[in-house]
Coordinates of C-alpha atoms in Angstrom, one line a residue:
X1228 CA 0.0 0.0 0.0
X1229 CA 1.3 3.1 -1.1
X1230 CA 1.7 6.2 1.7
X1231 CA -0.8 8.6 -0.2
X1232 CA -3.8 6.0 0.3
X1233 CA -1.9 5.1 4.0
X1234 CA -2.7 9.0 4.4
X1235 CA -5.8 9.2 3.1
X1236 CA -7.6 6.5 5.2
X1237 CA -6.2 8.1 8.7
X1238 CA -7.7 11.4 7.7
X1239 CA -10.4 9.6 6.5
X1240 CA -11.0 7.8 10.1
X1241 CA -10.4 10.6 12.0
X1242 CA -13.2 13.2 10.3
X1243 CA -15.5 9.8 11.2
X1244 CA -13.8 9.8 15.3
X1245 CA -14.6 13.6 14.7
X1246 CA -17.9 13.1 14.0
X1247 CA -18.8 10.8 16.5
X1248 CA -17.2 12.9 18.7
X1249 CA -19.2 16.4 17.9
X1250 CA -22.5 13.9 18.2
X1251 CA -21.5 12.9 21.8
X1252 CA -20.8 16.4 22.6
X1253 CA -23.7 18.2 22.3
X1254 CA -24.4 21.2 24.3
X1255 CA -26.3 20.6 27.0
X1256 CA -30.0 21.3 26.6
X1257 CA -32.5 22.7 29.4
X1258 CA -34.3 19.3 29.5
X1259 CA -30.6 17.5 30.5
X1260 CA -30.5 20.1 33.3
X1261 CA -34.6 19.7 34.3
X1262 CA -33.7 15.6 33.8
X1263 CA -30.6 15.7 36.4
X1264 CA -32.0 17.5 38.9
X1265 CA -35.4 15.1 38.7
X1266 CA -32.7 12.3 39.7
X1267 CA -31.1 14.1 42.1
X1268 CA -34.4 15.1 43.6
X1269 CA -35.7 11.0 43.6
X1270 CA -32.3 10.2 45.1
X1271 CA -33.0 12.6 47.9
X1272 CA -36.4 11.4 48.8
X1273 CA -35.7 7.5 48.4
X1274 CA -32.0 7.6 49.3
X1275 CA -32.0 9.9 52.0
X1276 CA -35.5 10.9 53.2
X1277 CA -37.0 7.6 53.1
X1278 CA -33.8 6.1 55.7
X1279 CA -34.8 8.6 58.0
X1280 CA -37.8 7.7 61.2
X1281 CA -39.6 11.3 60.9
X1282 CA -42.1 10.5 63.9
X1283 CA -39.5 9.2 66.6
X1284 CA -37.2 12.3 65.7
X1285 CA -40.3 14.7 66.0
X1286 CA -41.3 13.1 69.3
X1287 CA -37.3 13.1 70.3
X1288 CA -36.8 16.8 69.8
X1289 CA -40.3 17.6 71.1
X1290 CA -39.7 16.0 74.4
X1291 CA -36.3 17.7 74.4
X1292 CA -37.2 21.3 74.0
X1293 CA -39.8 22.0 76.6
X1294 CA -39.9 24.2 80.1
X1295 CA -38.3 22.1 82.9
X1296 CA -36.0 22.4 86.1
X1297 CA -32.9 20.8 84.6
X1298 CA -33.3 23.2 81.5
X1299 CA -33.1 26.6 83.6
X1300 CA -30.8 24.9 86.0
X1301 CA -28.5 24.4 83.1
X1302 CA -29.1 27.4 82.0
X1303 CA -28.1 29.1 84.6
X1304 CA -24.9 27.4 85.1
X1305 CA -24.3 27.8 81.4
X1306 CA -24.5 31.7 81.9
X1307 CA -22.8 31.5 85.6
X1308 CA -19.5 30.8 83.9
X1309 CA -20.4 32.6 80.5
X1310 CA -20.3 35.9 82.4
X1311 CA -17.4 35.1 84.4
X1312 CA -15.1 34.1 81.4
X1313 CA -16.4 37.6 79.9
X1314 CA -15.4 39.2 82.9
X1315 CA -12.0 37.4 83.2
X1316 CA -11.6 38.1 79.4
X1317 CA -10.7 34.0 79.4
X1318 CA -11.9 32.4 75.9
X1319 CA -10.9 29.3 77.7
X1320 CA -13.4 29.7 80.2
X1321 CA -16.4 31.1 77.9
X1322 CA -15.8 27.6 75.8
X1323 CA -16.5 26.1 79.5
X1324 CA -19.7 27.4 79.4
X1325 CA -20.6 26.3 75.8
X1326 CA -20.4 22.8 76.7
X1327 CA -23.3 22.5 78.5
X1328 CA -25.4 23.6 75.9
X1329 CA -29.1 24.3 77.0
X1330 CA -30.6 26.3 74.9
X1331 CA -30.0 23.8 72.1
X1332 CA -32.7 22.1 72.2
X1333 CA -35.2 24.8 72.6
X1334 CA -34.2 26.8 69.7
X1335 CA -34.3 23.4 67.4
X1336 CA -37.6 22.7 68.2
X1337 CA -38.6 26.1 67.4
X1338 CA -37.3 25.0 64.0
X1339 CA -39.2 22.3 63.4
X1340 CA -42.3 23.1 65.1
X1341 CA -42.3 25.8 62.3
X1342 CA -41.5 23.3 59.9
X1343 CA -44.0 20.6 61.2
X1344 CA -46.9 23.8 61.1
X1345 CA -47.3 22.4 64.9
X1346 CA -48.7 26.2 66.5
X1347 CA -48.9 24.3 70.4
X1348 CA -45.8 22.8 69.9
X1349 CA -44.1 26.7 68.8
X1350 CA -46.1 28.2 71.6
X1351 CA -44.0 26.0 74.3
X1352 CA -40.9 26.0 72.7
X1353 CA -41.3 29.7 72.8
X1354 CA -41.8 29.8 76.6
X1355 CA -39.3 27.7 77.4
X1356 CA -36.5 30.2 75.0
X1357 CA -38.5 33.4 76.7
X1358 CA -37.8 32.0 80.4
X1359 CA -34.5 30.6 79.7
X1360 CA -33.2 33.9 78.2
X1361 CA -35.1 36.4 80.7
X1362 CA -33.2 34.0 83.9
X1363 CA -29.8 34.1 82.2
X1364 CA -29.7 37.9 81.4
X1365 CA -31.2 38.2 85.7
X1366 CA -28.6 35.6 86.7
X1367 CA -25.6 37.4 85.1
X1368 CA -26.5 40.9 85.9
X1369 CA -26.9 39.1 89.7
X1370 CA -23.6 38.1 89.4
X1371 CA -22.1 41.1 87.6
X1372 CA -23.5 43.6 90.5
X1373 CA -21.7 41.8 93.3
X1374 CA -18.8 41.1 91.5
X1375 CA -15.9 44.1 92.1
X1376 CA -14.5 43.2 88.2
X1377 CA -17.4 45.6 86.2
X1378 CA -14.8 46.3 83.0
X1379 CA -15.7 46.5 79.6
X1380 CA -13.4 43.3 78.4
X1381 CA -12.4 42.9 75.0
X1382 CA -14.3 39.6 75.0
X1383 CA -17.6 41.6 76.2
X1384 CA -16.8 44.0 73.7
X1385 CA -16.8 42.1 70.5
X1386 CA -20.1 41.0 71.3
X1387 CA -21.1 44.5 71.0
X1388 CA -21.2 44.9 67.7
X1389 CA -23.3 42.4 65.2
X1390 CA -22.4 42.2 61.8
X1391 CA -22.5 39.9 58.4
X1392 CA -19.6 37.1 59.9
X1393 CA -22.2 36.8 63.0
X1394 CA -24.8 36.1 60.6
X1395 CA -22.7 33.1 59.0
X1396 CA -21.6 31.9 62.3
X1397 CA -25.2 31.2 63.4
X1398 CA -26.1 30.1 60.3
X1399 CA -23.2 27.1 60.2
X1400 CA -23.6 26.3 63.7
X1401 CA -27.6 26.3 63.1
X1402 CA -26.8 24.2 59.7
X1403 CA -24.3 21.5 61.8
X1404 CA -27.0 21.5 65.0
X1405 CA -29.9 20.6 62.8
X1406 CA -28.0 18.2 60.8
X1407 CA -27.0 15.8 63.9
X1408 CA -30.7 16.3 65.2
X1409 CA -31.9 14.7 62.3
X1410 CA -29.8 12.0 61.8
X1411 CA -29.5 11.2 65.3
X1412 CA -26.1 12.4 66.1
X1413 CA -26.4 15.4 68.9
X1414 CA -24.4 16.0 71.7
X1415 CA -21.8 18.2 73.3
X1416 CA -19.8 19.3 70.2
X1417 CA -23.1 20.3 67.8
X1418 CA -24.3 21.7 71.5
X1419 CA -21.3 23.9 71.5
X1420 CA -21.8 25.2 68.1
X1421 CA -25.0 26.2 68.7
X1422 CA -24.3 28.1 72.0
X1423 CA -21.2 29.8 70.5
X1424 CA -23.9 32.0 68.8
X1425 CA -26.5 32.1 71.6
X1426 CA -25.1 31.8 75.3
X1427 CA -22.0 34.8 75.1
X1428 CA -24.3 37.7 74.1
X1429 CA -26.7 36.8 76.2
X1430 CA -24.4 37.0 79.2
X1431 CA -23.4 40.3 77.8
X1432 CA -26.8 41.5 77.5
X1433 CA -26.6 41.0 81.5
X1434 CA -23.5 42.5 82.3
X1435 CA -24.7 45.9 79.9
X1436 CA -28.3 45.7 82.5
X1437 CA -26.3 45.5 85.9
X1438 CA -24.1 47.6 84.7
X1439 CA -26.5 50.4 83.1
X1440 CA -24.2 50.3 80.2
X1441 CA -26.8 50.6 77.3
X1442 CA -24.9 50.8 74.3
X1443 CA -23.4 47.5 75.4
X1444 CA -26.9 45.9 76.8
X1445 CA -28.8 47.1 73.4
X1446 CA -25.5 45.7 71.1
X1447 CA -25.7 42.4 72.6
X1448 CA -29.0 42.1 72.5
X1449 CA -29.0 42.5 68.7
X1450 CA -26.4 40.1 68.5
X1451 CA -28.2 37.6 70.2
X1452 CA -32.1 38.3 68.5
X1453 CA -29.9 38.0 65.5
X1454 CA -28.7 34.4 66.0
X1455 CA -31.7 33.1 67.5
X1456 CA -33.8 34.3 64.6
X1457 CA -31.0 32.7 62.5
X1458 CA -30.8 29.0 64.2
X1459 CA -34.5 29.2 64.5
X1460 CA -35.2 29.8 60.7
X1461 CA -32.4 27.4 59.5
X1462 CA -33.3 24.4 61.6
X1463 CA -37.2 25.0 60.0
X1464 CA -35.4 25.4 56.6
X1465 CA -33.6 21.9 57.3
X1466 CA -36.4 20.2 58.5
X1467 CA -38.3 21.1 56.1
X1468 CA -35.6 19.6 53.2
X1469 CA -35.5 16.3 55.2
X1470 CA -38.8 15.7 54.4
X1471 CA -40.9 16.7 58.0
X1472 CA -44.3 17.5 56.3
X1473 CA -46.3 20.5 57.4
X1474 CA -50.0 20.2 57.6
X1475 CA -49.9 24.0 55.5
X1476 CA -51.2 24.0 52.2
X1477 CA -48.7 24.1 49.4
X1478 CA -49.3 28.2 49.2
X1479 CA -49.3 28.4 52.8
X1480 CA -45.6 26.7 52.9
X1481 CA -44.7 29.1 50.2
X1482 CA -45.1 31.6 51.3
X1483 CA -43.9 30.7 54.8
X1484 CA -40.3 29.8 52.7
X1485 CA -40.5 33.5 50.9
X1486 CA -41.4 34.8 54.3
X1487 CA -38.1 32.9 55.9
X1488 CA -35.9 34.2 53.0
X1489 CA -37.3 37.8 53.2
X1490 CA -36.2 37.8 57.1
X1491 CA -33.1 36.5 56.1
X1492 CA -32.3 38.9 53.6
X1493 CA -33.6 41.6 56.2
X1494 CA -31.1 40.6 58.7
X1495 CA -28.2 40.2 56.3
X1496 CA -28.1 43.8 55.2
X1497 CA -27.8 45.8 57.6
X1498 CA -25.0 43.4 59.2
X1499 CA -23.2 44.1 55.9
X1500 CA -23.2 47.5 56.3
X1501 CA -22.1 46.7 59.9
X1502 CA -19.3 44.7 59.0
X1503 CA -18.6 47.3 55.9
X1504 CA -17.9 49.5 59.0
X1505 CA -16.0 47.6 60.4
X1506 CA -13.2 46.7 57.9
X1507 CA -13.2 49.9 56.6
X1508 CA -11.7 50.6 60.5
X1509 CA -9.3 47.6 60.1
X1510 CA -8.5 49.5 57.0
X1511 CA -7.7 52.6 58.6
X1512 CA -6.2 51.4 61.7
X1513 CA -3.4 49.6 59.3
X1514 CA -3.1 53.6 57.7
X1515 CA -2.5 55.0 61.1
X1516 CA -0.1 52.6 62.1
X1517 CA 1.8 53.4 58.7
X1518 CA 1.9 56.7 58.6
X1519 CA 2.7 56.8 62.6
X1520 CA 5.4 54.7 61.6
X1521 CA 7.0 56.4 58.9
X1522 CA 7.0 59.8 60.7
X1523 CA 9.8 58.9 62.7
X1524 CA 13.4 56.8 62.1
X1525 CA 13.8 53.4 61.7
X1526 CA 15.3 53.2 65.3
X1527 CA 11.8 54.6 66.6
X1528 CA 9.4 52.2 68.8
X1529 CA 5.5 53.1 68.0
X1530 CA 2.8 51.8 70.5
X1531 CA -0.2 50.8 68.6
X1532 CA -2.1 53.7 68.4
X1533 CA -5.8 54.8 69.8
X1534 CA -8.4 55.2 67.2
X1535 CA -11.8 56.8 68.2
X1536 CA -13.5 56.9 65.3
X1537 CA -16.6 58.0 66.6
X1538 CA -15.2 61.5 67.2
X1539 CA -15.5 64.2 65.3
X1540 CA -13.1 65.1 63.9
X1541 CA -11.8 61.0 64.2
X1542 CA -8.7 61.3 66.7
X1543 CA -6.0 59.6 67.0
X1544 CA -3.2 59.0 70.2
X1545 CA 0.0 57.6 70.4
X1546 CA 3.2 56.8 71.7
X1547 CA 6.8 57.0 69.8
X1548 CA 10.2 56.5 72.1
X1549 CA 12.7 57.3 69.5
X1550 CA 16.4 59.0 69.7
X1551 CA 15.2 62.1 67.8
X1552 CA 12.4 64.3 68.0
X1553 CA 10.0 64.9 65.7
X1554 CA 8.0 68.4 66.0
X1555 CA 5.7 68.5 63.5
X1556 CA 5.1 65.3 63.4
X1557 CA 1.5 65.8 64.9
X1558 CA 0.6 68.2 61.9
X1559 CA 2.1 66.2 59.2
X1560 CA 0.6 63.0 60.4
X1561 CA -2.8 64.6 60.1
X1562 CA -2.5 66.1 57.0
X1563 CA -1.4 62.4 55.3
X1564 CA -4.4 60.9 57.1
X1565 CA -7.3 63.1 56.4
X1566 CA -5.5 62.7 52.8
X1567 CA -5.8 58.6 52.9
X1568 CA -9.2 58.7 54.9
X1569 CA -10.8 61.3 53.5
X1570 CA -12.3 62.4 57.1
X1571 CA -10.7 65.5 59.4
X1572 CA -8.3 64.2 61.8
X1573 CA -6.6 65.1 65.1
X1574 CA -3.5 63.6 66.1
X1575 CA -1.6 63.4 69.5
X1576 CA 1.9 62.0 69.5
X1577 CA 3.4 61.4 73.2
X1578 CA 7.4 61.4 71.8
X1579 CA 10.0 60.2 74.1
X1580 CA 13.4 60.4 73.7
X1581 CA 15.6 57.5 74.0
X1582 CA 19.0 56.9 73.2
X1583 CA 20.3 55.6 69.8
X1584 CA 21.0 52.2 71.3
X1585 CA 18.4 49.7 69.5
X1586 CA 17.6 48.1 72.8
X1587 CA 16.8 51.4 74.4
X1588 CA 13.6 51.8 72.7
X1589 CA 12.0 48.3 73.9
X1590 CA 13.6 48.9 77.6
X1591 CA 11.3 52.1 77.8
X1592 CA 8.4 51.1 76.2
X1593 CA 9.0 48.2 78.5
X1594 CA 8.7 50.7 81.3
X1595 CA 5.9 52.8 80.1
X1596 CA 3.9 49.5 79.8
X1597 CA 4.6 48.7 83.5
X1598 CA 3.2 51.9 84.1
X1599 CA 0.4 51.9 82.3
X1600 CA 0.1 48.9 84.2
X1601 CA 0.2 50.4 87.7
X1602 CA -1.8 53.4 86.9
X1603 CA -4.3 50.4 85.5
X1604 CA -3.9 48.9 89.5
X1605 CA -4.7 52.1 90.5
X1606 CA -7.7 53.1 88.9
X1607 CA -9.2 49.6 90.3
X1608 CA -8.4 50.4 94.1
X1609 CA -9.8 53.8 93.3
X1610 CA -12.7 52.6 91.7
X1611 CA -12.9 49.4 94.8
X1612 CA -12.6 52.1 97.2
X1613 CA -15.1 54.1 95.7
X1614 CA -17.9 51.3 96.2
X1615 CA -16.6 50.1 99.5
X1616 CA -17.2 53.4 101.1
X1617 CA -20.7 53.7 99.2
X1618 CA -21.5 50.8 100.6
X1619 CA -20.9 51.7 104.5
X1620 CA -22.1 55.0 103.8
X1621 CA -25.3 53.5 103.0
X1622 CA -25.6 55.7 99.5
X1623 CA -25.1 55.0 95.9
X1624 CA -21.7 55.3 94.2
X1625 CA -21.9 58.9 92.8
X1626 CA -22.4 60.3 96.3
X1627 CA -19.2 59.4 96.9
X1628 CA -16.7 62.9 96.4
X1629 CA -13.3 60.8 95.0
X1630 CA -10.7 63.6 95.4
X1631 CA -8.0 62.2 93.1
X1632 CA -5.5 64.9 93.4
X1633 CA -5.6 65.1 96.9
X1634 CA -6.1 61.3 97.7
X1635 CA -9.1 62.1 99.7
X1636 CA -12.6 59.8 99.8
X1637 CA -15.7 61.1 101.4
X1638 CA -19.2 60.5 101.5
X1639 CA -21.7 61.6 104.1
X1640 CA -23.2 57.9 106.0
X1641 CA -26.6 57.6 106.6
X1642 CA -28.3 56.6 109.8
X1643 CA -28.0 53.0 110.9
X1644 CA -30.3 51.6 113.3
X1645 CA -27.6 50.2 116.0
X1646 CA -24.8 51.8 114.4
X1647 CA -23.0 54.2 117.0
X1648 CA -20.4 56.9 116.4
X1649 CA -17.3 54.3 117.4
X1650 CA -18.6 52.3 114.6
X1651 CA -18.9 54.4 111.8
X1652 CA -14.9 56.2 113.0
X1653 CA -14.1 51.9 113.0
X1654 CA -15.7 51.1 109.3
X1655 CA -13.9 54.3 108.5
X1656 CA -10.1 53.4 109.8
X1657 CA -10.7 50.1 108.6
X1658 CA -11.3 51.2 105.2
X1659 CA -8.6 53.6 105.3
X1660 CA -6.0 51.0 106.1
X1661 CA -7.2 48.7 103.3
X1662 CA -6.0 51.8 101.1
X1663 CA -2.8 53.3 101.4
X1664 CA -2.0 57.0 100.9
X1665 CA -6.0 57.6 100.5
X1666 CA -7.6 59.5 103.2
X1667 CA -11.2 58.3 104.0
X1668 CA -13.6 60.9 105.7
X1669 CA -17.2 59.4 106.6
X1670 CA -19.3 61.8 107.4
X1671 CA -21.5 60.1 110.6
X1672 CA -25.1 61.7 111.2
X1673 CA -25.7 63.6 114.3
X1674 CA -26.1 61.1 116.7
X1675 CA -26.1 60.8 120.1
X1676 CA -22.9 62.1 122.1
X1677 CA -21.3 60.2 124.9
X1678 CA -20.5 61.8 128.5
X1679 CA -17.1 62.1 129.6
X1680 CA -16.0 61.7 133.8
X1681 CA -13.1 63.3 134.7
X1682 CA -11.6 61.7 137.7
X1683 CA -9.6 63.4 140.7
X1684 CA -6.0 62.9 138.7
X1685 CA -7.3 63.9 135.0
X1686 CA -8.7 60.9 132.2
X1687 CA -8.5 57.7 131.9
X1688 CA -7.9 56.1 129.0
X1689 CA -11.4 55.3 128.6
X1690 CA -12.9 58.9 129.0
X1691 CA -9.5 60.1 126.8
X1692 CA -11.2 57.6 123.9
X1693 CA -14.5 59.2 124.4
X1694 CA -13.1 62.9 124.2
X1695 CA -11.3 62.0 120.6
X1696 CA -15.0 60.1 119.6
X1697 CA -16.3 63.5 119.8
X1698 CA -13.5 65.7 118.3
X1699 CA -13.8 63.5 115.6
X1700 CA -17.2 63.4 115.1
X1701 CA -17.3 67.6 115.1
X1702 CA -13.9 67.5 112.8
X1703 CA -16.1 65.2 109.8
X1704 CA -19.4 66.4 110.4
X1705 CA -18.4 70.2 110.4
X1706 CA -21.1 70.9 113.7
X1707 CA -19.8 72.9 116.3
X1708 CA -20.2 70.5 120.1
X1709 CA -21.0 72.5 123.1
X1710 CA -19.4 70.8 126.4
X1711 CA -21.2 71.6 129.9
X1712 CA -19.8 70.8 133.1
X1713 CA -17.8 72.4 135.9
X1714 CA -14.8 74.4 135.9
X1715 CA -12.2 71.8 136.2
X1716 CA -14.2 69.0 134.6
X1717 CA -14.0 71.4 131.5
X1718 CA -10.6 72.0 131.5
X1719 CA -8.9 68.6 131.7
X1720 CA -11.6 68.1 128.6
X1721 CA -10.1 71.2 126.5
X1722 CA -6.7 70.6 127.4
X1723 CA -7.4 66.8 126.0
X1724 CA -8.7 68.4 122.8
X1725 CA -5.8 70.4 121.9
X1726 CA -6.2 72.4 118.9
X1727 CA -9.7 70.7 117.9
X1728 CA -10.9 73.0 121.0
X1729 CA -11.9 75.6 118.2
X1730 CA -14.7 73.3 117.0
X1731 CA -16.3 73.0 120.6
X1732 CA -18.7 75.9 122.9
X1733 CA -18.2 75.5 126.5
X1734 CA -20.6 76.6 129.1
X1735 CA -19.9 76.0 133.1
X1736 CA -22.3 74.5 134.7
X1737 CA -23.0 73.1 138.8
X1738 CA -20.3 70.7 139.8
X1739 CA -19.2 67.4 139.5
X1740 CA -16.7 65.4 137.3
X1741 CA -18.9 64.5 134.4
X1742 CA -19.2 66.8 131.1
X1743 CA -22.2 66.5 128.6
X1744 CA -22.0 66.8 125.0
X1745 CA -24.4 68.3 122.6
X1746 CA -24.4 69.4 119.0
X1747 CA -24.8 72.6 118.5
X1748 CA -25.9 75.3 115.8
X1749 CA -24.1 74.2 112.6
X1750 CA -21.7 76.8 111.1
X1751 CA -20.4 74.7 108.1

């Protein structure tokens, strides 16, 4: 065979493989795409569906999501150690109170209850989420009004602010918890994902209550309305794909479904706009740090810097150690700023000079830190202080006068039934000493004075105790005493009182060894 006709038949076979080829490769036609999902939809319902035992799962989750004593006890333990990890700022701890999981089963019954078009079932499973979240918030506040840690934590405050990510987080954990319901695999894990979502605002939303902190209470409280909506919409959207038939009409369940994707779509935008927000900050927190940065040498240490952007105009704070100054570098940073952000800035640069050794930079921030750290330790005893002497005044916190500059405390006590003048100047010392260098005045009310005997060789010790009682009493209470006695009873008292004589009126009176006390007219 010659290699023309060898030549001929390949090209020959391959228009035919061609051919075949082109007929095999069609494009795809609507009716392929309508056919496949047809088998994918009969695979669902007979592979999957049909495997499944829809009336012991209802009557599982059912019995499982209603009002009892182990569900609020659980609860309340759950929050207990929500709050405290919030407090403690321990992620560790908050995890702790994930595991136990209790409002679980609640929220997934809501789910399917819609799903299932079972009204007495939702009504219940409502209650039980209405009591279990109204004890929480009571429980935490509870705890976050006796407790002396009342901080704004960075854990508490990133459940401040909803946006978009929270949306997905609920939705996973909502998709993962309703998944092991149906098929039969719950428990701790699937228990945590849910309460990741659910249990941490909600302990916020306490701690914003007892603390009258409403832009934290009303944050959290969106956060948490958020994922419970969330979890409750996605377990009925679950449900309903595994097959748990609704007695609803086939218009009723549609519109129930556009009804769940409108609410969806209603909470999804304005957490994108929230979390828009929020990386635009990232975004210009990474520009401050930048153009901080580059205003100074490379030897130059910058602490991150303080970003309100709330303000207007949005200011910014920081502090540089570095072994030159820079004088306008307050101006200039401004000026690149409201450049890059296109908003009016202020900046504040704290410089301090260092020396050109590269370790000298680090040693001082080092120090600063240690004194941020003190003055931190200081602002909690002032602030413990500040409630301690509330509290055995009898008043609330901002009638206490917290003299910082001075180191003085004072707050005018109100009358205790029982409560004498030794034991208001006692609560008062003791207070004191648990505060060094602060001076503690409590102001006692006017009550009765005691008498004083003078024996034949002067005081005793004591009468000597009763005369300071009284100086004292006339020293914090700014009333004048009048003393009334004989000659010589009167002066052993005055010469006891040394200079705090000023504050006291004496009038002879009869004889005898005993003196009287007596407020007089007050001349504060």
């Amino acid at each position: 065979m010659s290699i023309a006709s060898e030549t001929t038949g390949q090209v020959a076979r391959e228009e035919k493989a061609d051919k075949a080829d082109g007929t095999a490769r069609r494009p795809i036609s609507r009716w392929t795409i309508l056919r496949a999902l047809a088998e994918i939809r009969i695979w669902w319902r007979d592979g999957v569906v049909a495997d499944l035992d829809h009336v012991a799962t209802v009557e599982r989750v059912r019995g499982e999501s209603l009002l009892t004593s182990r569900y609020i006890f659980m609860t309340a333990m759950s929050a207990g150690i929500a709050i405290l990890g919030l407090l403690l700022s321990s992620p560790a701890v908050v995890i702790g109170a994930m595991l136990l999981s209790p409002l679980m089963n609640p929220i997934i019954g809501t789910g399917f209850s819609l799903a299932t078009g079972d009204a007495g079932w939702l009504r219940r499973c409502g209650k039980a989420l209405i009591a279990g979240s109204i004890f929480a918030i009571l429980f935490c506040a509870l705890i976050v009004f006796l407790s002396p840690l009342q901080t704004v934590t960075e854990e508490i405050a990133a459940r401040t602010r909803p946006n978009l990510f929270d949306l997905l987080v609920a939705l996973f954990s909502a998709l993962a918890g309703s998944y092991a319901v149906i098929r039969g695999r719950e428990g701790t894990i699937v228990g945590v994902a849910i309460a990741t979502a659910l249990m941490p605002p909600l302990a916020v939303v306490g701690f914003g209550l007892a603390t009258f902190n409403w832009t934290v209470f009303g944050g959290a409280l969106g956060l948490y309305v958020t994922n419970l909506v969330t979890i409750g919409l996605t377990a009925a959207v679950m449900a309903r794909l595994y097959g748990f038939q609704s007695d609803l009409t086939h218009r009723q369940s549609r519109v129930q479904s556009i009804g769940i994707m409108a609410i969806f779509i209603a909470l999804a935008v304005p957490l994108a706009f929230s979390l828009r927000t929020i990386a635009w900050e990232a975004n210009g927190q990474r520009i401050v740090n930048q153009e901080v940065a580059e205003a100074f040498t490379d030897r130059a240490r910058v602490e991150q810097p303080i970003v309100n952007w709330a303000a207007k105009p949005v200011t910014v704070s920081a502090s540089v150690f570095t072994p030159e100054f820079n004088p306008s570098a307050d101006t200039n940073v401004a000026e690149r700023l409201a450049e890059r952000l296109g908003r009016p800035v202020v900046v504040t640069i704290d410089q301090f000079q260092v020396g050109t050794d590269p370790r000298a930079a680090e040693q001082a921030a080092l120090a600063q830190a240690r004194a941020r750290e003190a003055a931190e330790a200081s602002e909690r005893q002032i602030a413990a202080l500040g409630r301690s002497l509330a509290l055995i005044a009898g008043v609330e916190r901002k009638d206490v006068l917290l003299d910082r500059e001075n180191r003085r405390a004072r707050a005018d006590a109100r009358p205790l039934e029982g409560l004498t003048l030794a034991g208001y100047r006692e609560l008062e010392q003791r207070l004191e000493n648990s505060t060094p260098g602060w001076a503690v005045e409590l102001r006692p009310p006017l009550s009765a004075l005691p008498e004083i005997s003078v024996a034949e060789d002067g005081l005793d010790s004591a009468n000597a105790g009763r005369v300071a009682l009284i100086a004292w009493a006339a020293q914090r209470s700014g009333v004048r005493v009048s003393l009334s006695g004989s000659e010589a009873a009167l002066q052993a008292v005055t010469g006891a009182l040394g200079d705090d004589t000023r504050l006291f009126d004496t009038r002879t009176e009869g004889e005898g060894n005993t003196v009287v006390a007596d407020w007089s007219v007050a001349t504060e």
